[in-house]
């Protein structure tokens, strides 16, 4: 018995020694390890010869593109698509709950989060709900992903390859929009992993989405994206059946076929083509849109009709002081609705009075019941074209793309549509 006890004692002692030898070198000193992590991040940021392209997505889904150059003296020079003049400020790396990048003096980045609307627009007390302190989520040699510590906005830093790469940072989104807009129809199709998908491409809001049928049920996944060169990169991966898409590379338009060609992150070829009807239509949306306007009695549109892929095809944004088209499904005390043009301080004394009808299969059509005066000569074609599009034969599909975002799409050919939110 004593011998057995001795063996057990020696075994326990040996086991304890092994655990000590194995764990002590891994544990080390937590503060030292964190300090080394922060130094490594600073070395990475400052070591990029051509700096970094930055892609910001705020909590309110506002997107902005930046150029950053960091030094090892805690200084950064930045510019943005909304403020291209370079501006120098300071930054620091600090251990909060996670390693964090803090832009600690007022900079171009702070403008988009400024709580005073007179500074850069946005909401009182919140701006566009962005951040200027960002926690590190992940880092590879060329890409750093961060998350705002307060508003949870997303910031992706991509190492610039050259001065030419930097020069294209602010123009690449417009070039991508021009490419994507060559598909003339609202509805688009692609095959992903053997599944027939409806593709949602919204260059104005920079949204990519896929809808597909699973056991007869329509499933939809969407993500905002940013543009780097000819690549469209998603802020969130999209899972379609057994396939995962993190972005589209080499996006181009083939005039011979009328297709958009691209490759996915796993190298698979993707072709996107035009379609004139949805994969599956929810006939209940039209009535819901009319009964529940986004702002109580009306919904707003900021870009007018898109026609053949051209955003604001009729030029409503050229109307002096234009802010929005406000659509009232029904004017209080009347049997008709109205399309009114808000000019920032008052409605223009023009616009059609229109009455909607919803068909059994859930499509909206309109008839005109009059108008609010006559538009000035200079903008009369804009108002006339917009009015005539509302009165299109065949009416509109109504597609709900977000909690309070609705697209009205021409049934006849799906080549014109308007977004209310």
mmCIF file of C-alpha atoms in Angstrom:
data_model
loop_
_atom_site.group_PDB
_atom_site.id
_atom_site.type_symbol
_atom_site.label_atom_id
_atom_site.label_comp_id
_atom_site.label_asym_id
_atom_site.label_seq_id
_atom_site.Cartn_x
_atom_site.Cartn_y
_atom_site.Cartn_z
ATOM 1 C CA UNK A 1 0.000 0.000 0.000
ATOM 2 C CA UNK A 2 2.802 2.402 0.877
ATOM 3 C CA UNK A 3 4.391 1.632 -2.472
ATOM 4 C CA UNK A 4 1.131 2.430 -4.280
ATOM 5 C CA UNK A 5 0.774 5.697 -2.354
ATOM 6 C CA UNK A 6 4.360 6.608 -3.229
ATOM 7 C CA UNK A 7 3.660 5.970 -6.911
ATOM 8 C CA UNK A 8 0.506 8.114 -6.749
ATOM 9 C CA UNK A 9 2.428 10.908 -5.011
ATOM 10 C CA UNK A 10 5.222 10.824 -7.605
ATOM 11 C CA UNK A 11 2.649 10.768 -10.434
ATOM 12 C CA UNK A 12 0.807 13.801 -9.030
ATOM 13 C CA UNK A 13 4.118 15.643 -8.515
ATOM 14 C CA UNK A 14 5.186 14.898 -12.072
ATOM 15 C CA UNK A 15 1.791 16.007 -13.424
ATOM 16 C CA UNK A 16 1.999 19.253 -11.473
ATOM 17 C CA UNK A 17 5.507 19.884 -12.779
ATOM 18 C CA UNK A 18 4.365 19.302 -16.347
ATOM 19 C CA UNK A 19 1.485 21.742 -15.951
ATOM 20 C CA UNK A 20 3.793 24.378 -14.512
ATOM 21 C CA UNK A 21 6.346 23.993 -17.281
ATOM 22 C CA UNK A 22 3.647 24.046 -19.935
ATOM 23 C CA UNK A 23 1.587 27.031 -18.794
ATOM 24 C CA UNK A 24 4.029 29.566 -17.370
ATOM 25 C CA UNK A 25 5.690 30.559 -20.643
ATOM 26 C CA UNK A 26 2.244 31.040 -22.285
ATOM 27 C CA UNK A 27 0.849 33.219 -19.518
ATOM 28 C CA UNK A 28 3.698 35.660 -19.172
ATOM 29 C CA UNK A 29 2.695 39.182 -18.177
ATOM 30 C CA UNK A 30 -0.665 40.365 -19.555
ATOM 31 C CA UNK A 31 0.379 44.031 -19.608
ATOM 32 C CA UNK A 32 3.574 43.182 -21.477
ATOM 33 C CA UNK A 33 1.680 41.144 -24.063
ATOM 34 C CA UNK A 34 -0.854 43.919 -24.590
ATOM 35 C CA UNK A 35 1.926 46.463 -24.937
ATOM 36 C CA UNK A 36 3.592 44.310 -27.568
ATOM 37 C CA UNK A 37 0.281 43.961 -29.433
ATOM 38 C CA UNK A 38 -0.186 47.742 -29.514
ATOM 39 C CA UNK A 39 3.393 48.223 -30.727
ATOM 40 C CA UNK A 40 2.832 45.669 -33.475
ATOM 41 C CA UNK A 41 -0.301 47.497 -34.644
ATOM 42 C CA UNK A 42 1.510 50.832 -34.646
ATOM 43 C CA UNK A 43 4.392 49.344 -36.624
ATOM 44 C CA UNK A 44 1.918 47.947 -39.134
ATOM 45 C CA UNK A 45 0.042 51.242 -39.500
ATOM 46 C CA UNK A 46 3.167 53.382 -39.816
ATOM 47 C CA UNK A 47 4.995 50.861 -41.998
ATOM 48 C CA UNK A 48 2.661 51.101 -45.004
ATOM 49 C CA UNK A 49 4.716 52.925 -47.651
ATOM 50 C CA UNK A 50 1.674 54.370 -49.429
ATOM 51 C CA UNK A 51 -0.622 54.491 -46.416
ATOM 52 C CA UNK A 52 -4.089 52.978 -46.118
ATOM 53 C CA UNK A 53 -7.423 53.263 -47.828
ATOM 54 C CA UNK A 54 -10.180 53.448 -45.225
ATOM 55 C CA UNK A 55 -13.795 52.399 -45.711
ATOM 56 C CA UNK A 56 -16.294 53.577 -43.111
ATOM 57 C CA UNK A 57 -19.878 52.367 -42.625
ATOM 58 C CA UNK A 58 -21.721 54.310 -39.937
ATOM 59 C CA UNK A 59 -24.552 53.017 -37.773
ATOM 60 C CA UNK A 60 -26.977 54.883 -40.063
ATOM 61 C CA UNK A 61 -25.488 53.127 -43.144
ATOM 62 C CA UNK A 62 -23.679 56.221 -44.413
ATOM 63 C CA UNK A 63 -20.527 55.244 -46.309
ATOM 64 C CA UNK A 64 -17.321 57.218 -46.663
ATOM 65 C CA UNK A 65 -13.920 56.527 -48.208
ATOM 66 C CA UNK A 66 -10.680 57.792 -46.620
ATOM 67 C CA UNK A 67 -6.965 57.910 -47.245
ATOM 68 C CA UNK A 68 -4.798 57.599 -44.124
ATOM 69 C CA UNK A 69 -1.069 57.950 -43.623
ATOM 70 C CA UNK A 70 0.255 57.130 -40.124
ATOM 71 C CA UNK A 71 3.633 57.967 -38.605
ATOM 72 C CA UNK A 72 5.398 56.328 -35.672
ATOM 73 C CA UNK A 73 5.120 59.696 -33.867
ATOM 74 C CA UNK A 74 1.345 59.341 -33.435
ATOM 75 C CA UNK A 75 0.462 61.695 -36.272
ATOM 76 C CA UNK A 76 -1.904 60.905 -39.112
ATOM 77 C CA UNK A 77 -2.769 62.696 -42.319
ATOM 78 C CA UNK A 78 -6.198 61.931 -43.734
ATOM 79 C CA UNK A 79 -8.532 62.951 -46.506
ATOM 80 C CA UNK A 80 -12.016 61.728 -47.429
ATOM 81 C CA UNK A 81 -14.343 61.616 -50.399
ATOM 82 C CA UNK A 82 -16.402 64.322 -48.673
ATOM 83 C CA UNK A 83 -13.302 66.386 -47.711
ATOM 84 C CA UNK A 84 -10.429 65.631 -50.130
ATOM 85 C CA UNK A 85 -8.024 68.237 -48.734
ATOM 86 C CA UNK A 86 -5.483 66.385 -46.521
ATOM 87 C CA UNK A 87 -5.704 67.213 -42.833
ATOM 88 C CA UNK A 88 -3.155 66.344 -40.164
ATOM 89 C CA UNK A 89 -4.156 65.342 -36.636
ATOM 90 C CA UNK A 90 -3.045 62.944 -33.917
ATOM 91 C CA UNK A 91 -3.853 59.358 -33.086
ATOM 92 C CA UNK A 92 -2.888 56.882 -30.411
ATOM 93 C CA UNK A 93 -3.254 53.230 -29.617
ATOM 94 C CA UNK A 94 -4.624 52.330 -26.219
ATOM 95 C CA UNK A 95 -5.777 49.268 -24.340
ATOM 96 C CA UNK A 96 -9.430 49.762 -23.444
ATOM 97 C CA UNK A 97 -11.543 46.610 -23.328
ATOM 98 C CA UNK A 98 -9.724 45.690 -26.548
ATOM 99 C CA UNK A 99 -6.729 47.202 -28.355
ATOM 100 C CA UNK A 100 -8.154 50.443 -29.709
ATOM 101 C CA UNK A 101 -7.204 53.047 -32.315
ATOM 102 C CA UNK A 102 -8.184 56.532 -31.119
ATOM 103 C CA UNK A 103 -8.278 59.605 -33.347
ATOM 104 C CA UNK A 104 -7.876 61.964 -30.421
ATOM 105 C CA UNK A 105 -7.916 65.440 -31.993
ATOM 106 C CA UNK A 106 -10.643 66.903 -34.181
ATOM 107 C CA UNK A 107 -10.180 65.740 -37.762
ATOM 108 C CA UNK A 108 -11.928 65.011 -41.042
ATOM 109 C CA UNK A 109 -13.154 61.779 -39.459
ATOM 110 C CA UNK A 110 -14.830 63.712 -36.630
ATOM 111 C CA UNK A 111 -16.929 65.744 -39.097
ATOM 112 C CA UNK A 112 -19.142 62.789 -39.946
ATOM 113 C CA UNK A 113 -19.789 62.185 -36.230
ATOM 114 C CA UNK A 114 -20.209 65.849 -35.251
ATOM 115 C CA UNK A 115 -23.406 66.276 -33.188
ATOM 116 C CA UNK A 116 -24.005 69.817 -34.435
ATOM 117 C CA UNK A 117 -25.921 69.723 -37.751
ATOM 118 C CA UNK A 118 -24.470 73.052 -38.908
ATOM 119 C CA UNK A 119 -21.034 71.437 -39.004
ATOM 120 C CA UNK A 120 -21.787 68.690 -41.509
ATOM 121 C CA UNK A 121 -25.502 67.865 -41.411
ATOM 122 C CA UNK A 122 -26.752 64.717 -39.710
ATOM 123 C CA UNK A 123 -28.920 64.441 -36.624
ATOM 124 C CA UNK A 124 -28.871 66.809 -33.664
ATOM 125 C CA UNK A 125 -26.700 65.260 -30.971
ATOM 126 C CA UNK A 126 -25.589 62.344 -33.148
ATOM 127 C CA UNK A 127 -24.411 63.481 -36.563
ATOM 128 C CA UNK A 128 -24.333 60.381 -38.745
ATOM 129 C CA UNK A 129 -23.723 58.120 -35.729
ATOM 130 C CA UNK A 130 -20.140 57.345 -36.559
ATOM 131 C CA UNK A 131 -17.127 56.910 -34.258
ATOM 132 C CA UNK A 132 -13.592 58.179 -33.770
ATOM 133 C CA UNK A 133 -12.459 55.408 -31.433
ATOM 134 C CA UNK A 134 -12.179 51.963 -33.041
ATOM 135 C CA UNK A 135 -11.410 48.585 -31.505
ATOM 136 C CA UNK A 136 -9.348 46.095 -33.517
ATOM 137 C CA UNK A 137 -11.331 43.054 -34.635
ATOM 138 C CA UNK A 138 -8.784 41.384 -36.912
ATOM 139 C CA UNK A 139 -5.652 42.123 -38.883
ATOM 140 C CA UNK A 140 -3.808 40.520 -41.766
ATOM 141 C CA UNK A 141 -0.804 41.926 -43.616
ATOM 142 C CA UNK A 142 -2.976 44.055 -45.902
ATOM 143 C CA UNK A 143 -6.352 44.444 -44.167
ATOM 144 C CA UNK A 144 -7.356 45.652 -40.705
ATOM 145 C CA UNK A 145 -10.962 45.459 -39.526
ATOM 146 C CA UNK A 146 -12.163 47.712 -36.693
ATOM 147 C CA UNK A 147 -15.416 48.479 -34.896
ATOM 148 C CA UNK A 148 -16.472 51.767 -33.311
ATOM 149 C CA UNK A 149 -16.529 51.607 -29.525
ATOM 150 C CA UNK A 150 -19.680 53.716 -29.149
ATOM 151 C CA UNK A 151 -21.869 53.544 -32.286
ATOM 152 C CA UNK A 152 -20.465 50.246 -33.605
ATOM 153 C CA UNK A 153 -19.652 51.768 -36.987
ATOM 154 C CA UNK A 154 -17.317 49.676 -39.120
ATOM 155 C CA UNK A 155 -13.926 50.771 -40.430
ATOM 156 C CA UNK A 156 -11.861 48.642 -42.799
ATOM 157 C CA UNK A 157 -8.283 49.673 -43.590
ATOM 158 C CA UNK A 158 -6.737 48.276 -46.763
ATOM 159 C CA UNK A 159 -3.014 48.787 -47.400
ATOM 160 C CA UNK A 160 -2.485 50.960 -50.482
ATOM 161 C CA UNK A 161 -0.354 49.378 -53.181
ATOM 162 C CA UNK A 162 0.842 52.542 -54.925
ATOM 163 C CA UNK A 163 0.304 56.247 -55.436
ATOM 164 C CA UNK A 164 -1.980 55.335 -58.357
ATOM 165 C CA UNK A 165 -4.000 53.114 -56.018
ATOM 166 C CA UNK A 166 -4.497 56.101 -53.722
ATOM 167 C CA UNK A 167 -5.414 58.354 -56.641
ATOM 168 C CA UNK A 168 -8.250 56.007 -57.642
ATOM 169 C CA UNK A 169 -9.694 55.599 -54.141
ATOM 170 C CA UNK A 170 -12.289 58.359 -54.456
ATOM 171 C CA UNK A 171 -13.180 57.696 -58.110
ATOM 172 C CA UNK A 172 -13.496 53.888 -57.945
ATOM 173 C CA UNK A 173 -17.060 53.925 -56.492
ATOM 174 C CA UNK A 174 -18.335 56.093 -59.362
ATOM 175 C CA UNK A 175 -16.608 53.855 -61.898
ATOM 176 C CA UNK A 176 -18.192 50.801 -60.266
ATOM 177 C CA UNK A 177 -21.604 52.505 -60.337
ATOM 178 C CA UNK A 178 -21.169 53.233 -64.045
ATOM 179 C CA UNK A 179 -20.367 49.560 -64.676
ATOM 180 C CA UNK A 180 -23.246 48.174 -62.599
ATOM 181 C CA UNK A 181 -25.698 50.670 -64.093
ATOM 182 C CA UNK A 182 -25.229 49.151 -67.549
ATOM 183 C CA UNK A 183 -27.738 46.533 -66.470
ATOM 184 C CA UNK A 184 -30.920 48.415 -67.335
ATOM 185 C CA UNK A 185 -33.468 46.477 -65.285
ATOM 186 C CA UNK A 186 -34.213 46.618 -61.576
ATOM 187 C CA UNK A 187 -34.456 42.837 -61.371
ATOM 188 C CA UNK A 188 -31.296 40.841 -62.006
ATOM 189 C CA UNK A 189 -30.397 37.157 -61.941
ATOM 190 C CA UNK A 190 -27.349 35.045 -61.168
ATOM 191 C CA UNK A 191 -26.630 31.435 -60.310
ATOM 192 C CA UNK A 192 -24.728 30.895 -57.039
ATOM 193 C CA UNK A 193 -23.747 27.369 -56.019
ATOM 194 C CA UNK A 194 -26.410 25.934 -58.310
ATOM 195 C CA UNK A 195 -29.162 28.179 -56.906
ATOM 196 C CA UNK A 196 -31.107 30.593 -59.100
ATOM 197 C CA UNK A 197 -30.820 33.948 -57.312
ATOM 198 C CA UNK A 198 -32.325 37.364 -57.701
ATOM 199 C CA UNK A 199 -29.533 39.912 -57.287
ATOM 200 C CA UNK A 200 -30.093 43.229 -55.549
ATOM 201 C CA UNK A 201 -27.597 45.828 -56.737
ATOM 202 C CA UNK A 202 -28.047 49.307 -55.287
ATOM 203 C CA UNK A 203 -25.017 51.465 -56.210
ATOM 204 C CA UNK A 204 -26.607 54.540 -54.618
ATOM 205 C CA UNK A 205 -26.711 52.958 -51.147
ATOM 206 C CA UNK A 206 -23.903 50.490 -52.010
ATOM 207 C CA UNK A 207 -25.901 47.405 -51.160
ATOM 208 C CA UNK A 208 -25.510 43.927 -52.651
ATOM 209 C CA UNK A 209 -28.085 41.264 -51.905
ATOM 210 C CA UNK A 210 -29.199 37.819 -53.062
ATOM 211 C CA UNK A 211 -32.657 36.270 -52.801
ATOM 212 C CA UNK A 212 -33.253 32.576 -53.427
ATOM 213 C CA UNK A 213 -35.946 29.982 -52.879
ATOM 214 C CA UNK A 214 -35.512 27.330 -50.205
ATOM 215 C CA UNK A 215 -38.388 24.852 -49.926
ATOM 216 C CA UNK A 216 -40.629 27.432 -51.587
ATOM 217 C CA UNK A 217 -39.696 30.206 -49.148
ATOM 218 C CA UNK A 218 -37.841 33.263 -50.409
ATOM 219 C CA UNK A 219 -34.694 33.945 -48.399
ATOM 220 C CA UNK A 220 -32.796 37.215 -48.722
ATOM 221 C CA UNK A 221 -29.319 38.211 -47.542
ATOM 222 C CA UNK A 222 -27.809 41.680 -48.000
ATOM 223 C CA UNK A 223 -24.726 43.654 -47.065
ATOM 224 C CA UNK A 224 -23.296 47.084 -47.690
ATOM 225 C CA UNK A 225 -20.131 47.075 -49.724
ATOM 226 C CA UNK A 226 -17.116 49.255 -50.466
ATOM 227 C CA UNK A 227 -15.196 49.547 -53.716
ATOM 228 C CA UNK A 228 -11.465 49.025 -54.099
ATOM 229 C CA UNK A 229 -10.287 49.129 -57.707
ATOM 230 C CA UNK A 230 -12.515 46.775 -59.706
ATOM 231 C CA UNK A 231 -13.507 44.815 -56.585
ATOM 232 C CA UNK A 232 -16.728 45.119 -54.646
ATOM 233 C CA UNK A 233 -16.010 44.027 -51.053
ATOM 234 C CA UNK A 234 -18.748 43.255 -48.518
ATOM 235 C CA UNK A 235 -18.773 44.519 -44.960
ATOM 236 C CA UNK A 236 -20.517 41.257 -43.981
ATOM 237 C CA UNK A 237 -20.195 37.874 -45.750
ATOM 238 C CA UNK A 238 -23.334 36.602 -47.490
ATOM 239 C CA UNK A 239 -24.318 32.944 -47.168
ATOM 240 C CA UNK A 240 -26.386 31.593 -50.075
ATOM 241 C CA UNK A 241 -27.205 27.926 -49.540
ATOM 242 C CA UNK A 242 -23.804 26.283 -49.094
ATOM 243 C CA UNK A 243 -21.879 29.162 -50.698
ATOM 244 C CA UNK A 244 -20.333 32.159 -48.938
ATOM 245 C CA UNK A 245 -19.592 35.382 -50.804
ATOM 246 C CA UNK A 246 -17.308 38.025 -49.276
ATOM 247 C CA UNK A 247 -17.035 40.159 -52.411
ATOM 248 C CA UNK A 248 -16.884 40.290 -56.193
ATOM 249 C CA UNK A 249 -13.579 40.720 -57.996
ATOM 250 C CA UNK A 250 -12.842 41.913 -61.523
ATOM 251 C CA UNK A 251 -16.313 43.374 -62.001
ATOM 252 C CA UNK A 252 -16.839 44.237 -65.682
ATOM 253 C CA UNK A 253 -19.623 44.606 -68.247
ATOM 254 C CA UNK A 254 -19.665 42.448 -71.380
ATOM 255 C CA UNK A 255 -21.408 44.452 -74.089
ATOM 256 C CA UNK A 256 -21.721 41.386 -76.335
ATOM 257 C CA UNK A 257 -23.802 39.403 -73.831
ATOM 258 C CA UNK A 258 -25.217 42.263 -71.750
ATOM 259 C CA UNK A 259 -23.943 40.524 -68.594
ATOM 260 C CA UNK A 260 -21.927 41.746 -65.631
ATOM 261 C CA UNK A 261 -18.999 39.356 -65.147
ATOM 262 C CA UNK A 262 -17.111 38.876 -61.872
ATOM 263 C CA UNK A 263 -15.467 36.228 -59.728
ATOM 264 C CA UNK A 264 -16.260 35.438 -56.119
ATOM 265 C CA UNK A 265 -13.740 35.158 -53.276
ATOM 266 C CA UNK A 266 -13.326 31.420 -53.905
ATOM 267 C CA UNK A 267 -12.608 31.986 -57.598
ATOM 268 C CA UNK A 268 -16.005 30.932 -58.946
ATOM 269 C CA UNK A 269 -17.308 32.832 -61.981
ATOM 270 C CA UNK A 270 -20.456 34.895 -61.459
ATOM 271 C CA UNK A 271 -22.607 36.303 -64.263
ATOM 272 C CA UNK A 272 -25.363 38.798 -63.505
ATOM 273 C CA UNK A 273 -28.022 39.416 -66.165
ATOM 274 C CA UNK A 274 -31.232 41.404 -66.609
ATOM 275 C CA UNK A 275 -34.711 40.192 -65.634
ATOM 276 C CA UNK A 276 -38.127 41.886 -65.837
ATOM 277 C CA UNK A 277 -39.946 40.194 -62.930
ATOM 278 C CA UNK A 278 -39.085 39.189 -59.354
ATOM 279 C CA UNK A 279 -38.158 35.629 -58.482
ATOM 280 C CA UNK A 280 -41.118 35.593 -56.105
ATOM 281 C CA UNK A 281 -43.424 38.529 -55.431
ATOM 282 C CA UNK A 282 -44.958 39.379 -52.059
ATOM 283 C CA UNK A 283 -48.358 40.746 -53.039
ATOM 284 C CA UNK A 284 -49.011 42.090 -49.508
ATOM 285 C CA UNK A 285 -46.286 44.754 -49.620
ATOM 286 C CA UNK A 286 -48.113 47.295 -51.801
ATOM 287 C CA UNK A 287 -51.057 47.672 -49.417
ATOM 288 C CA UNK A 288 -48.666 47.860 -46.455
ATOM 289 C CA UNK A 289 -46.639 50.604 -48.151
ATOM 290 C CA UNK A 290 -49.750 52.702 -48.772
ATOM 291 C CA UNK A 291 -51.205 52.137 -45.302
ATOM 292 C CA UNK A 292 -47.993 52.840 -43.383
ATOM 293 C CA UNK A 293 -46.003 55.726 -44.878
ATOM 294 C CA UNK A 294 -42.507 55.983 -43.419
ATOM 295 C CA UNK A 295 -43.127 59.406 -41.829
ATOM 296 C CA UNK A 296 -46.709 58.869 -40.735
ATOM 297 C CA UNK A 297 -48.490 60.513 -43.668
ATOM 298 C CA UNK A 298 -45.748 60.496 -46.311
ATOM 299 C CA UNK A 299 -42.573 58.757 -47.499
ATOM 300 C CA UNK A 300 -39.486 60.435 -48.962
ATOM 301 C CA UNK A 301 -37.367 59.891 -52.082
ATOM 302 C CA UNK A 302 -34.046 61.704 -52.531
ATOM 303 C CA UNK A 303 -33.041 60.761 -56.076
ATOM 304 C CA UNK A 304 -36.177 60.571 -58.203
ATOM 305 C CA UNK A 305 -36.611 57.783 -60.742
ATOM 306 C CA UNK A 306 -33.791 55.548 -61.881
ATOM 307 C CA UNK A 307 -34.259 54.754 -65.572
ATOM 308 C CA UNK A 308 -32.165 52.178 -67.452
ATOM 309 C CA UNK A 309 -29.724 52.140 -64.554
ATOM 310 C CA UNK A 310 -29.263 55.936 -64.508
ATOM 311 C CA UNK A 311 -29.919 57.314 -61.016
ATOM 312 C CA UNK A 312 -32.037 60.511 -61.009
ATOM 313 C CA UNK A 313 -32.648 60.147 -64.737
ATOM 314 C CA UNK A 314 -34.947 63.182 -64.831
ATOM 315 C CA UNK A 315 -32.692 65.442 -62.755
ATOM 316 C CA UNK A 316 -34.860 66.221 -59.715
ATOM 317 C CA UNK A 317 -31.687 67.033 -57.793
ATOM 318 C CA UNK A 318 -31.134 69.944 -60.194
ATOM 319 C CA UNK A 319 -34.280 71.663 -58.904
ATOM 320 C CA UNK A 320 -33.059 74.693 -56.889
ATOM 321 C CA UNK A 321 -32.941 73.851 -53.156
ATOM 322 C CA UNK A 322 -34.348 70.366 -53.788
ATOM 323 C CA UNK A 323 -34.287 68.058 -50.764
ATOM 324 C CA UNK A 324 -36.830 65.315 -51.412
ATOM 325 C CA UNK A 325 -39.879 64.067 -53.256
ATOM 326 C CA UNK A 326 -42.573 63.468 -50.646
ATOM 327 C CA UNK A 327 -45.273 60.977 -51.565
ATOM 328 C CA UNK A 328 -48.597 61.183 -49.703
ATOM 329 C CA UNK A 329 -50.767 58.091 -50.435
ATOM 330 C CA UNK A 330 -53.748 60.125 -49.287
ATOM 331 C CA UNK A 331 -54.158 63.800 -48.471
ATOM 332 C CA UNK A 332 -56.085 64.258 -45.220
ATOM 333 C CA UNK A 333 -59.744 64.928 -45.942
ATOM 334 C CA UNK A 334 -59.386 64.084 -49.652
ATOM 335 C CA UNK A 335 -59.762 60.976 -51.787
ATOM 336 C CA UNK A 336 -56.468 61.432 -53.599
ATOM 337 C CA UNK A 337 -52.797 61.449 -52.775
ATOM 338 C CA UNK A 338 -49.981 63.727 -53.913
ATOM 339 C CA UNK A 339 -46.389 63.900 -55.087
ATOM 340 C CA UNK A 340 -44.809 67.046 -53.645
ATOM 341 C CA UNK A 341 -41.321 68.482 -54.033
ATOM 342 C CA UNK A 342 -39.815 69.660 -50.737
ATOM 343 C CA UNK A 343 -37.327 72.472 -51.250
ATOM 344 C CA UNK A 344 -35.848 72.582 -47.763
ATOM 345 C CA UNK A 345 -38.148 75.244 -46.311
ATOM 346 C CA UNK A 346 -41.463 74.737 -48.145
ATOM 347 C CA UNK A 347 -43.139 72.681 -50.851
ATOM 348 C CA UNK A 348 -42.874 73.839 -54.433
ATOM 349 C CA UNK A 349 -46.222 75.096 -55.701
ATOM 350 C CA UNK A 350 -46.413 72.292 -58.243
ATOM 351 C CA UNK A 351 -46.698 68.517 -58.504
ATOM 352 C CA UNK A 352 -49.400 65.983 -59.369
ATOM 353 C CA UNK A 353 -52.382 64.861 -57.318
ATOM 354 C CA UNK A 354 -52.578 61.115 -57.882
ATOM 355 C CA UNK A 355 -54.795 58.285 -56.655
ATOM 356 C CA UNK A 356 -53.418 54.757 -56.144
ATOM 357 C CA UNK A 357 -55.194 51.466 -56.815
ATOM 358 C CA UNK A 358 -53.895 48.078 -55.664
ATOM 359 C CA UNK A 359 -54.715 45.114 -57.903
ATOM 360 C CA UNK A 360 -55.620 41.651 -56.661
ATOM 361 C CA UNK A 361 -52.080 40.475 -57.385
ATOM 362 C CA UNK A 362 -50.550 43.317 -55.328
ATOM 363 C CA UNK A 363 -49.444 45.876 -57.912
ATOM 364 C CA UNK A 364 -49.999 49.632 -57.568
ATOM 365 C CA UNK A 365 -51.225 51.782 -60.449
ATOM 366 C CA UNK A 366 -52.004 55.512 -60.444
ATOM 367 C CA UNK A 367 -54.378 57.965 -62.110
ATOM 368 C CA UNK A 368 -53.926 61.724 -62.012
ATOM 369 C CA UNK A 369 -56.639 63.819 -60.349
ATOM 370 C CA UNK A 370 -55.096 67.225 -60.914
ATOM 371 C CA UNK A 371 -51.991 69.159 -60.008
ATOM 372 C CA UNK A 372 -50.699 71.721 -57.551
ATOM 373 C CA UNK A 373 -50.190 74.647 -59.905
ATOM 374 C CA UNK A 374 -47.697 74.859 -62.749
ATOM 375 C CA UNK A 375 -43.970 74.318 -62.385
ATOM 376 C CA UNK A 376 -41.553 77.085 -63.469
ATOM 377 C CA UNK A 377 -40.495 76.762 -67.089
ATOM 378 C CA UNK A 378 -36.891 75.854 -66.221
ATOM 379 C CA UNK A 379 -37.887 72.725 -64.301
ATOM 380 C CA UNK A 380 -41.169 71.860 -66.020
ATOM 381 C CA UNK A 381 -39.684 68.897 -67.992
ATOM 382 C CA UNK A 382 -38.412 67.392 -64.711
ATOM 383 C CA UNK A 383 -41.854 67.559 -63.099
ATOM 384 C CA UNK A 384 -43.614 66.333 -66.265
ATOM 385 C CA UNK A 385 -41.303 63.334 -66.729
ATOM 386 C CA UNK A 386 -41.594 62.378 -63.067
ATOM 387 C CA UNK A 387 -45.392 62.653 -63.191
ATOM 388 C CA UNK A 388 -45.644 60.604 -66.383
ATOM 389 C CA UNK A 389 -43.556 57.825 -64.884
ATOM 390 C CA UNK A 390 -45.960 57.507 -61.947
ATOM 391 C CA UNK A 391 -48.761 57.069 -64.495
ATOM 392 C CA UNK A 392 -47.033 54.229 -66.406
ATOM 393 C CA UNK A 393 -49.316 51.576 -67.873
ATOM 394 C CA UNK A 394 -49.159 48.335 -65.907
ATOM 395 C CA UNK A 395 -48.292 50.061 -62.642
ATOM 396 C CA UNK A 396 -45.601 49.011 -60.196
ATOM 397 C CA UNK A 397 -44.336 46.113 -58.179
ATOM 398 C CA UNK A 398 -43.589 47.250 -54.612
ATOM 399 C CA UNK A 399 -40.492 45.652 -53.134
ATOM 400 C CA UNK A 400 -39.600 46.134 -49.462
ATOM 401 C CA UNK A 401 -35.811 46.182 -49.184
ATOM 402 C CA UNK A 402 -35.448 47.209 -45.532
ATOM 403 C CA UNK A 403 -37.599 47.945 -42.494
ATOM 404 C CA UNK A 404 -38.718 51.299 -43.900
ATOM 405 C CA UNK A 405 -37.415 51.229 -47.462
ATOM 406 C CA UNK A 406 -39.662 50.480 -50.449
ATOM 407 C CA UNK A 407 -38.889 50.340 -54.163
ATOM 408 C CA UNK A 408 -41.619 50.853 -56.760
ATOM 409 C CA UNK A 409 -40.637 49.066 -59.997
ATOM 410 C CA UNK A 410 -42.385 49.438 -63.368
ATOM 411 C CA UNK A 411 -44.226 46.203 -64.171
ATOM 412 C CA UNK A 412 -44.023 46.721 -67.948
ATOM 413 C CA UNK A 413 -40.249 46.330 -68.301
ATOM 414 C CA UNK A 414 -38.596 46.826 -64.867
ATOM 415 C CA UNK A 415 -36.467 49.567 -66.461
ATOM 416 C CA UNK A 416 -37.626 52.383 -64.189
ATOM 417 C CA UNK A 417 -37.998 52.472 -60.430
ATOM 418 C CA UNK A 418 -38.087 54.820 -57.467
ATOM 419 C CA UNK A 419 -37.116 54.333 -53.810
ATOM 420 C CA UNK A 420 -39.103 55.685 -50.870
ATOM 421 C CA UNK A 421 -37.725 55.611 -47.336
#
